[in-house]
XYZ file of C-alpha atoms in Angstrom:
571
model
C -0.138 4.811 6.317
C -0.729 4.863 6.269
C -2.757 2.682 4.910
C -2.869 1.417 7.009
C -4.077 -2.456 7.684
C -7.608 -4.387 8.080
C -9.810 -6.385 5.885
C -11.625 -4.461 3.470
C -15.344 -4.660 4.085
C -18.259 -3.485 3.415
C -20.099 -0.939 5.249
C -23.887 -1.041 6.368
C -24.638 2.181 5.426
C -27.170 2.758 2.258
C -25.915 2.245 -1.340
C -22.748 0.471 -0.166
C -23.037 -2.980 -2.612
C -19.420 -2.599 -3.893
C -16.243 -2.681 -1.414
C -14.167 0.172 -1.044
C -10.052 -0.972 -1.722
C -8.026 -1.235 1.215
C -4.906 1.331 0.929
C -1.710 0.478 2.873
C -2.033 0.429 5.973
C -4.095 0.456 5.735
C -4.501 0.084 4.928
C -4.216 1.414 5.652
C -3.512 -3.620 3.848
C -3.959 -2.157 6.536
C -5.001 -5.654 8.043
C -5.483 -9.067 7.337
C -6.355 -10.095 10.295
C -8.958 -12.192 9.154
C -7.879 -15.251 9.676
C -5.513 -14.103 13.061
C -7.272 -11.159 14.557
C -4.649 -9.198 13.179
C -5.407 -6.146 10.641
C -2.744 -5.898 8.099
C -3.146 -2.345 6.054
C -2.706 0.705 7.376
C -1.848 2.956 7.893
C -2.015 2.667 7.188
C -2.619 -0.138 2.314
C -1.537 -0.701 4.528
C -1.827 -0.617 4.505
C -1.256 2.392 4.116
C -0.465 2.456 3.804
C 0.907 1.247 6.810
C -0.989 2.130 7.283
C -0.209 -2.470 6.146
C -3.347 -1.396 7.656
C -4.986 -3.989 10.009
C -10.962 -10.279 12.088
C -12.125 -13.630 11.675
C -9.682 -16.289 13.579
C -8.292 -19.551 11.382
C -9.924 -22.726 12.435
C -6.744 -24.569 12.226
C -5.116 -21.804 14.507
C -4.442 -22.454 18.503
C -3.952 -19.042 19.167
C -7.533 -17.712 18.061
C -10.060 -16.477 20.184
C -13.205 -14.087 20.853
C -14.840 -12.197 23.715
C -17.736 -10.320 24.403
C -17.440 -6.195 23.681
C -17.819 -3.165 26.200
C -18.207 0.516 26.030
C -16.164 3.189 25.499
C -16.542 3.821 29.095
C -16.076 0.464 30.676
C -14.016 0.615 33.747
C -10.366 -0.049 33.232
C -8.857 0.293 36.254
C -6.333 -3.125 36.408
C -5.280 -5.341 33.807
C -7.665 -8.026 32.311
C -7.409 -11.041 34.856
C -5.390 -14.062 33.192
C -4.745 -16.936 33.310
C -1.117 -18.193 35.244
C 2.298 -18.369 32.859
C 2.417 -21.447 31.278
C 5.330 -21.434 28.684
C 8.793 -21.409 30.894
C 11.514 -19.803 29.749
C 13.442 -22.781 28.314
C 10.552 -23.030 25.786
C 10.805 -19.405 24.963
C 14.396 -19.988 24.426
C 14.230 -22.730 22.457
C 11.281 -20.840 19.854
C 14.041 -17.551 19.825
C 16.791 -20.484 19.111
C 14.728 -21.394 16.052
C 12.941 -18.541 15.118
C 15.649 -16.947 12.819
C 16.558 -20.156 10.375
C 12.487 -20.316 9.925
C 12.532 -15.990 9.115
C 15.593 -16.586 6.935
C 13.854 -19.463 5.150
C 11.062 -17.092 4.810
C 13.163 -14.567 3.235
C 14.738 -17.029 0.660
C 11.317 -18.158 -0.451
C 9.609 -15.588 -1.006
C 12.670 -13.069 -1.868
C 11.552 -10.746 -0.013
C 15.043 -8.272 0.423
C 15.180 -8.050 4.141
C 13.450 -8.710 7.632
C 14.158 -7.360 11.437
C 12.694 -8.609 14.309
C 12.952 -8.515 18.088
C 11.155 -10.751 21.221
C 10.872 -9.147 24.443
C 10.225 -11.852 27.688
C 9.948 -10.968 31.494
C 11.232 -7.200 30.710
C 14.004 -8.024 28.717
C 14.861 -7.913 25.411
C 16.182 -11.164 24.905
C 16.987 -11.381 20.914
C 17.148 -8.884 18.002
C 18.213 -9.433 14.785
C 17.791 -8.369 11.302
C 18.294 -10.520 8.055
C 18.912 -9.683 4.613
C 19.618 -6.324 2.921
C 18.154 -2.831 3.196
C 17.767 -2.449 -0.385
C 18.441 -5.068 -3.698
C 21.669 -4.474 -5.760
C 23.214 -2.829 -2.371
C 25.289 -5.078 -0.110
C 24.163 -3.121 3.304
C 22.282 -5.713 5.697
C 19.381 -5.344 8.069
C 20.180 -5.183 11.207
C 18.890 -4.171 14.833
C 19.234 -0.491 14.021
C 17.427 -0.246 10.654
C 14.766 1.788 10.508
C 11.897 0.586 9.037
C 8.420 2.427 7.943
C 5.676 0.624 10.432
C 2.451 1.409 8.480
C -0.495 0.421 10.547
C 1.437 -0.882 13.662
C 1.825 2.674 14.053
C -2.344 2.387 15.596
C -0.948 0.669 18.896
C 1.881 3.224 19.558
C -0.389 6.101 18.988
C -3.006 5.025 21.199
C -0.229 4.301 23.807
C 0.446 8.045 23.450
C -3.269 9.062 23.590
C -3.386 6.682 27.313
C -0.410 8.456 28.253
C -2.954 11.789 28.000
C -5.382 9.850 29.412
C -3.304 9.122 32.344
C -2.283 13.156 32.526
C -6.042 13.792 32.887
C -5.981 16.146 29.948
C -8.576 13.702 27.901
C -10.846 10.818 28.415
C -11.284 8.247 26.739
C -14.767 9.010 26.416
C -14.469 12.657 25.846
C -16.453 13.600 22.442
C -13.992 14.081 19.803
C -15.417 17.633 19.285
C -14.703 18.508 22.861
C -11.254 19.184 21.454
C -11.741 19.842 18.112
C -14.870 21.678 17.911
C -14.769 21.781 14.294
C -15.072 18.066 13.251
C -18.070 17.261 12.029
C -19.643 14.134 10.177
C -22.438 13.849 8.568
C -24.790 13.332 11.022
C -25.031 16.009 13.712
C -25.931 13.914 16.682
C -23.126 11.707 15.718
C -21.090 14.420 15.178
C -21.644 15.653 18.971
C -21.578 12.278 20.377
C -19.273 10.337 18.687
C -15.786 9.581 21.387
C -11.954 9.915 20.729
C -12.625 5.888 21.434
C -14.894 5.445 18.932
C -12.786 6.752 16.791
C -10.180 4.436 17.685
C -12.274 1.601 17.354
C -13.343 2.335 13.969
C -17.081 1.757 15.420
C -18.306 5.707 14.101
C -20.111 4.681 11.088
C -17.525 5.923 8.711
C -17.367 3.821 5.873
C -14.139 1.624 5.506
C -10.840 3.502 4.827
C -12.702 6.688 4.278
C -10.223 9.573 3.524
C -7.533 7.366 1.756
C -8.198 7.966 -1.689
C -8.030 11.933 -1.122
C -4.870 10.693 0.245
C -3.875 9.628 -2.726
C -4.361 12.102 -5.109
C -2.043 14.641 -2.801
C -4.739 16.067 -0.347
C -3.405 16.647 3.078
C -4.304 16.386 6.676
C -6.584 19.218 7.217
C -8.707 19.016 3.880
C -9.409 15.108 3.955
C -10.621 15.687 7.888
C -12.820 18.571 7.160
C -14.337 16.520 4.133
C -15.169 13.213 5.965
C -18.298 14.807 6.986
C -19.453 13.909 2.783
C -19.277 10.159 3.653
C -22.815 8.486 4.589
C -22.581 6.582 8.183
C -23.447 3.432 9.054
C -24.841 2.564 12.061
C -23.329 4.587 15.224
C -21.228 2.170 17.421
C -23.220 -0.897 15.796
C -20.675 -1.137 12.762
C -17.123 -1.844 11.959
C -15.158 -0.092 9.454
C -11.653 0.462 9.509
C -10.856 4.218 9.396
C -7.237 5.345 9.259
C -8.646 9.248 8.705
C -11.572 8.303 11.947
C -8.388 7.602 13.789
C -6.174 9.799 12.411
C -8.704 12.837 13.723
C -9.313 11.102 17.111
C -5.695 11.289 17.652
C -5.485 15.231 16.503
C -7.729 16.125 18.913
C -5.972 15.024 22.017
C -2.794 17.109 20.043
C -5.178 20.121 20.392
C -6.062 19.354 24.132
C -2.624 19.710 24.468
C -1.926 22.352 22.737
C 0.764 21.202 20.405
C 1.159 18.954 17.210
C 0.815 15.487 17.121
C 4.104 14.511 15.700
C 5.731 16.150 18.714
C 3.068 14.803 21.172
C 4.223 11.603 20.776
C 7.822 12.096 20.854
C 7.034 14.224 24.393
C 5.056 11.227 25.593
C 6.399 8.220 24.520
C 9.307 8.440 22.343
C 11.969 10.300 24.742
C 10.622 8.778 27.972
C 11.358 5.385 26.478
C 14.687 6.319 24.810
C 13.398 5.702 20.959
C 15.860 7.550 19.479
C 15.362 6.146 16.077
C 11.405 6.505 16.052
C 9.628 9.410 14.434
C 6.000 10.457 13.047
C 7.489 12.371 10.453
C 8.279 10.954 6.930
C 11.126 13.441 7.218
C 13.051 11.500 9.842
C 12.888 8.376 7.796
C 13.866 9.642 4.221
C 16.529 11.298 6.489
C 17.586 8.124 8.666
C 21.581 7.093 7.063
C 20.670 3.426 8.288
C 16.887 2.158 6.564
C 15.084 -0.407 4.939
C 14.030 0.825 1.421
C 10.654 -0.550 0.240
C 10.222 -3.028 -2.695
C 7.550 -4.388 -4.555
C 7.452 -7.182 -6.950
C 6.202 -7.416 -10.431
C 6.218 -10.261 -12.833
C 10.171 -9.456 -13.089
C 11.029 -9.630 -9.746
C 11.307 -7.739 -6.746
C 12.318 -3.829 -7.719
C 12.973 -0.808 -5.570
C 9.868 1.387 -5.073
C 8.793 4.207 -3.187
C 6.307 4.629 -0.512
C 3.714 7.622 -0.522
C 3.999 10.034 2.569
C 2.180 9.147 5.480
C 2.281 12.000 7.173
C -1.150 13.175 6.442
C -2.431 10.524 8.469
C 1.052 9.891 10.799
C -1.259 8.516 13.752
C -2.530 5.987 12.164
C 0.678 4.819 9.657
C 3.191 6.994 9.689
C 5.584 5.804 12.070
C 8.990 4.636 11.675
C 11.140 2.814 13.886
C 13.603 0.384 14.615
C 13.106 -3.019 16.141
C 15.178 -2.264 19.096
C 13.088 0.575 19.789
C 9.895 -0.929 19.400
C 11.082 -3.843 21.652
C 11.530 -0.754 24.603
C 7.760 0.212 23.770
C 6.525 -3.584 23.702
C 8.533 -3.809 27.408
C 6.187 -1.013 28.802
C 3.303 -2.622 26.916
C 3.731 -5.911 28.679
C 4.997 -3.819 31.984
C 1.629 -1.453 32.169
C 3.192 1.538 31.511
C 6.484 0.825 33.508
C 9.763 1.078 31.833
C 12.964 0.640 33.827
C 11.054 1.239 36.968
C 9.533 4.372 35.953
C 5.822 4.523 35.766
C 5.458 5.948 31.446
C 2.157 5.807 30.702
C -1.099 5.182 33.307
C -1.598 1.572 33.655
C -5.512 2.483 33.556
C -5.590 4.531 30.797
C -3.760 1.950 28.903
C -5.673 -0.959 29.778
C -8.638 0.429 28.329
C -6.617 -0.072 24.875
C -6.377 -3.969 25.594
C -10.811 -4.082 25.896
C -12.743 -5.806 23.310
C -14.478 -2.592 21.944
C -16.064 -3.662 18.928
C -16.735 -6.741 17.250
C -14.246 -6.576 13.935
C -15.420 -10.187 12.225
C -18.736 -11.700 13.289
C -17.926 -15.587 13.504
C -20.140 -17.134 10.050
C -19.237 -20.587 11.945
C -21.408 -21.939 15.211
C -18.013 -23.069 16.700
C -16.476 -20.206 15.716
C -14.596 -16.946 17.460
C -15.547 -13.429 16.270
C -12.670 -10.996 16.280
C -12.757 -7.763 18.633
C -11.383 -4.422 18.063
C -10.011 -2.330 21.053
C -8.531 0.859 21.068
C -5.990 0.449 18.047
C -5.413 -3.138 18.812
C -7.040 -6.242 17.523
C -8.012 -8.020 20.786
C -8.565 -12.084 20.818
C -8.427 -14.759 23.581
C -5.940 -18.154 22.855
C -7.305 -21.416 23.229
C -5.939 -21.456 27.242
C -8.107 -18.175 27.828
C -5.001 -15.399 27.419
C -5.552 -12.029 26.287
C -3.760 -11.721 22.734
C -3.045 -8.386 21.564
C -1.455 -7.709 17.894
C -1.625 -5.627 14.976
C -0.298 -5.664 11.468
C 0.933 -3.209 9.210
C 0.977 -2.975 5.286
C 2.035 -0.733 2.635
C 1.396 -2.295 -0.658
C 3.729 -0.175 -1.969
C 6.558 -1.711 0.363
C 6.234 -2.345 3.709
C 4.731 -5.327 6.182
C 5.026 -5.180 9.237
C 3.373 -7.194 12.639
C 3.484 -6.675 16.434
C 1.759 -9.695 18.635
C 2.090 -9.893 22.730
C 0.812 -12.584 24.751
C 0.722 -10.435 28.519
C 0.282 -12.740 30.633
C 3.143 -14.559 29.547
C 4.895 -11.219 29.234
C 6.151 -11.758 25.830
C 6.196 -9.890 22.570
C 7.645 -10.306 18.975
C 7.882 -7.912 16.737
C 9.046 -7.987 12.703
C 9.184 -5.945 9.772
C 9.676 -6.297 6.223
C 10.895 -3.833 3.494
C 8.583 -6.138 1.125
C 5.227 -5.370 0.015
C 2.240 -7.855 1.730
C 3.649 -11.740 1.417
C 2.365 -12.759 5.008
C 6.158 -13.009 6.261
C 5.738 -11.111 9.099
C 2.540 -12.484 10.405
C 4.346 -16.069 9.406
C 7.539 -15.324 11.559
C 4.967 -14.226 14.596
C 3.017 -17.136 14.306
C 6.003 -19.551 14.063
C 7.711 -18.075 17.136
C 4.203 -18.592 19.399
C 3.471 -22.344 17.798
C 7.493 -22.881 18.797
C 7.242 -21.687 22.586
C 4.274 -23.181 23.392
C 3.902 -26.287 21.200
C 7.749 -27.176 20.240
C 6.464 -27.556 16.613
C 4.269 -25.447 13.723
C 0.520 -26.284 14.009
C -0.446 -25.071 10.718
C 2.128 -24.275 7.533
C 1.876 -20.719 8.017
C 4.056 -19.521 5.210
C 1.812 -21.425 3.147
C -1.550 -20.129 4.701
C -0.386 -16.804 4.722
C 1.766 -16.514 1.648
C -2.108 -16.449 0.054
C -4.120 -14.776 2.256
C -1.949 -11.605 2.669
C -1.464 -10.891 -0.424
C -5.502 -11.109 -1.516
C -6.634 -9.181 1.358
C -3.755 -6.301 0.588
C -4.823 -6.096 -2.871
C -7.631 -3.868 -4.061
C -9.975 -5.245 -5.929
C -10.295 -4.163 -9.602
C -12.948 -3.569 -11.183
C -15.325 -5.630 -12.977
C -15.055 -4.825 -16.071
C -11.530 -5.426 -18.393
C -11.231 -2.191 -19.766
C -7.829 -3.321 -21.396
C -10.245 -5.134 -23.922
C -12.837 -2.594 -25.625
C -16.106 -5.011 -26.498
C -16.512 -5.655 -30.172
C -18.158 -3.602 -32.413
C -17.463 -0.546 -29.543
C -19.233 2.317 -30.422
C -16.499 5.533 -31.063
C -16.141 8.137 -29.025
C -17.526 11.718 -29.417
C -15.586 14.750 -30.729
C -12.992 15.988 -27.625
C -14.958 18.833 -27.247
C -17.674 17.003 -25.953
C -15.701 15.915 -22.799
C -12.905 19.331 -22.224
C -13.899 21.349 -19.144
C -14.105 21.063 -15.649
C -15.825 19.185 -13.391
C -16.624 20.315 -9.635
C -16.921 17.684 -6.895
C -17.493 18.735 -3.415
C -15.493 15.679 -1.770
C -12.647 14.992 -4.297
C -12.628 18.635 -5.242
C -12.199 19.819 -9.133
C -11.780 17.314 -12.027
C -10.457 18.940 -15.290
C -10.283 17.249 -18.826
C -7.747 18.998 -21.331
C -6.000 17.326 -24.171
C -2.884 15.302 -23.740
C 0.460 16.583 -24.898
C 0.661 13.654 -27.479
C -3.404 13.766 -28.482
C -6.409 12.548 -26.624
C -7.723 13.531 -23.392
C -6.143 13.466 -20.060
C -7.915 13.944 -16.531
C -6.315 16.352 -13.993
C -7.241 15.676 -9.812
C -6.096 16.608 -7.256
C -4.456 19.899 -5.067
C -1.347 19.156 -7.659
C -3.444 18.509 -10.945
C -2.523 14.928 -11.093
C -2.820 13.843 -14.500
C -4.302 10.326 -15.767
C -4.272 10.116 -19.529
C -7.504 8.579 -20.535
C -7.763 5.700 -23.086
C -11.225 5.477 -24.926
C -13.199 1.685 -24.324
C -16.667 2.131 -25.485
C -18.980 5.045 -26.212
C -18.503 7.610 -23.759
C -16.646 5.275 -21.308
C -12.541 5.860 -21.288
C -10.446 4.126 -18.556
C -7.339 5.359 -16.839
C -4.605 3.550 -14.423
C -5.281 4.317 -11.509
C -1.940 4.695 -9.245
C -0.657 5.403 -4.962
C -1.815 2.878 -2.244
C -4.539 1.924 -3.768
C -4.168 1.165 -7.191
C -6.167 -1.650 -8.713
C -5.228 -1.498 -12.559
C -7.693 -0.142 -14.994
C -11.073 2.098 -13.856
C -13.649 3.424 -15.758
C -14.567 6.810 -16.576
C -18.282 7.723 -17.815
C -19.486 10.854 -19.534
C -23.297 11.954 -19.674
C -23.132 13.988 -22.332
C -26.863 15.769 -22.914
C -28.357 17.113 -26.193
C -26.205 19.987 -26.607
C -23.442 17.662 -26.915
C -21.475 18.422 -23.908
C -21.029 16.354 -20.649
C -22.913 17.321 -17.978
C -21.799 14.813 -15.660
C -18.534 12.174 -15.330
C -18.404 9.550 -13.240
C -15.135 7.809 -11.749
C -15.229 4.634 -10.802
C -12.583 4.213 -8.716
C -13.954 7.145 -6.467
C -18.289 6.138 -6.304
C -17.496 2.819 -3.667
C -19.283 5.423 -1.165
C -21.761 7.418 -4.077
C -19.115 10.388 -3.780
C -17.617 10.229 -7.633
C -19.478 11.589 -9.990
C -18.383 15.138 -10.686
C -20.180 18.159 -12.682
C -19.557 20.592 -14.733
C -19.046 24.025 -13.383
């Protein structure tokens, strides 16, 4: 959102030995990141799902980097100090010169349907363009104007908003989350008091990664997967990463509630009109609505198809923003201007700076020449190989969206693109390209290639061990229906109900719309089901514990126990 974007991980919390799938964007992919410091998901799958998300540096990469972390509270009162320019503007010129035969190239090998992107130098916007179409079989093309979903490159722009608070001296960074929302809790009560609208931001709380996403996807909303993140064990306070599109999502609410309004509306009040973003919106509502968009696809072993996104509005902070490129390229001019745009001071340069700190460390180098990767206030922060502060993000839906924002300040350039593709490492590509071009003249590393591979396996959730499509030999049969009917209570996912399917055998019912997930019988009292949304991974089990009166007492999901929170019971 959504799903918004990051790697998926593992958390360091007890009983986590299994990792959790990364939704949109996202992730959340909600990030790759891993090998560029950039989180693909997700807000979003997400990336999610955005969020795209949503890390480790590439070896074979100029532009990676690491730094040493602060605290939520470090002072932030100017801009890091950098190093002086060093590209010129004929080399920028001649990487925008190139830039779009490499992103149509892109586009032709991969098939992805269409691409938009913009670059932003010395407080000008000095090329936009979009590519392809806005959806297959129609012959509209992408252009400038098209609005796109962002999925987790919506995390930068909302924390923009949330400095722009900052800067009104409403919030602090630092100001516990429950300061505003007095009702947020987690699961520990210390953390619960203590824990900061930053370290919310910085996915540092302890959550455990993408926590809220899957209650997401069965059709929970806003207020119900909040209140229930208090079920999830923590990790370590402030001494673990996990990327949280909910933890942010909540962070972001709270400043809303400081202010007395909605969140939505909050950020058109502080960012959207000021800057003139006429075509940018938190609400899915604008972009269903939006005449001129960029329709999502996926692709299957046919081809690339037409699909449809979830809504991200349950967690619109951090995925659920759409936007155009010329737009964004107004927001990346006050990014790169500290707050300024067109003279006028936006958003507090100091409150915004603190976004651009190393806050947590993201991906611990495994290498003793290697750069960790640093997370700062919903951006992935990194240092280049001539010392400059890099600051990007990506965004993935794996439902249909990919999307990447990278700025180089001290150059005072920025490149944005999106995708109405599913996670191919396109966007990430085309940004990649476009810095290799300006300051080398040439590509360092085939980054199609690299990334054409590792987007796609980071965005996709892992399935599960076992091949439930293929019941073992000799399986042993199932018992009688009436063994498994009934309902289930679970205090995080909320009521489970097994009835019998219109056409015979059983079907499982989730969800605050009684989703329904026919169940197909592997072995014993095990059945599968496909799972579906942001974070579908194929086939999961299903296991009843059926006692000696021969009913089940228990069922356990798969899918849902990552985090020990799915088995359900009967009521």
């Amino acid at each position: 959102m959504h799903r918004h974007g990051a790697p998926r991980r593992t958390a360091a919390g007890p009983g986590r030995t299994t990792p959790r799938p990364v939704p949109r964007g996202t992730a959340p992919l909600l990030a790759v990141g891993l090998l560029l410091g950039v989180p693909l998901l997700g807000g979003c799958t997400s990336t999610s799902g955005g969020d795209p998300e949503p890390a480790p540096t590439s070896p074979a990469s100029p532009s990676s980097g690491g730094a040493s972390t602060t605290s939520a509270s470090a002072p932030a009162t100017a801009p890091p100090r950098q190093p002086p320019a060093e590209l010129t503007e004929d080399q920028v010129n001649a990487a925008v010169a190139r830039i779009d035969g490499y992103a149509q190239n892109a586009l032709a090998k991969t098939g992805v349907p269409g691409l938009a992107l913009a670059v932003v130098y010395k407080d000008k916007v000095i090329h936009a363009k979009g590519l392809g179409v806005r959806r297959l079989g129609k012959p509209e093309a992408v252009d400038p104007d098209t609005v796109f979903q962002l999925a987790s490159v919506s995390k930068p722009i909302s924390s923009t908003v949330v400095a722009g608070v900052v800067g009104q001296k409403t919030v602090k960074w630092d100001d516990p989350v429950t300061a505003h929302d007095p009702g947020f809790a987690l699961a520990d009560p210390w953390v619960s008091s203590h824990v900061t609208i930053a370290d919310l931001f910085a996915h540092r709380s302890g959550l455990p990664d993408h926590a809220g996403d899957l209650l997401e996807d069965l059709g929970y909303q806003r207020d119900y997967i909040l209140q229930h993140l208090r079920e999830h064990r923590l990790a370590p306070f402030r001494a673990s990463y996990a990327y949280t599109n909910y933890g942010l999502t909540e962070a972001a609410v709270a400043v809303a509630k400081a202010k007395g309004v909605a969140w939505e509306d909050l950020a058109a009040d502080v960012l959207y009109k000021p800057l003139g973003m006429n075509s940018t919106s938190s609400l899915r509502s604008a972009y269903d609505s939006a005449p001129n968009k960029a329709t999502p696809h996926v692709r299957d072993a046919a081809g690339w198809q037409v699909s449809t996104t979830e809504n991200p509005d349950p967690q619109a902070p951090a995925g659920g923003v759409s936007s155009t490129v010329q737009d964004l390229a107004r927001w990346m001019r006050l990014q790169l201007a500290d707050g300024t745009y067109e003279g006028k001071q936006i958003v507090d340069p100091a409150g915004l700076n603190e976004t651009r700190l190393p806050q947590t460390v993201s991906s611990p180098t495994t290498a003793p020449a290697g750069r960790s990767g640093f997370y700062g206030l919903g951006w992935n922060v990194s240092y280049d190989a001539e010392g400059r502060l890099r600051l990007n993000h990506s965004g993935a839906f794996s439902l249909g969206a990919a999307t990447v924002v990278t700025l180089l300040p001290s150059e005072q350039l920025g490149i944005v693109v999106l995708t109405n593709g599913q996670p191919t490492g396109v966007p990430e590509a085309v940004a990649e390209e476009f810095f290799d071009l300006a300051q080398y003249g040439h590509e360092t590393v085939d980054w199609l290639g690299f990334l054409g591979k590792v987007v796609p396996a980071a965005a996709q959730s892992p399935a599960s061990p076992t091949d439930y499509a293929s019941p073992p030999a000799g399986a042993a049969p199932a018992k009688p229906d009436s063994a498994y009917l009934g309902t289930y209570g679970n205090d995080y996912f909320g009521p489970l109900t097994v009835g019998p399917g219109d056409g015979g055998g059983l079907v499982m019912s989730l969800g605050p719309d009684n989703l329904r997930f026919p169940l197909q019988h592997y072995d014993g009292d095990v059945f599968s089901f496909r799972t579906r949304g942001e974070n579908a991974a194929g086939l999961s089990g299903v296991t009843f514990a059926v006692g000696a009166d021969g009913k089940a007492a228990t069922v356990v999901v798969e899918q849902f126990d990552h985090d020990g929170l799915g088995t359900f019971t009967r009521s």
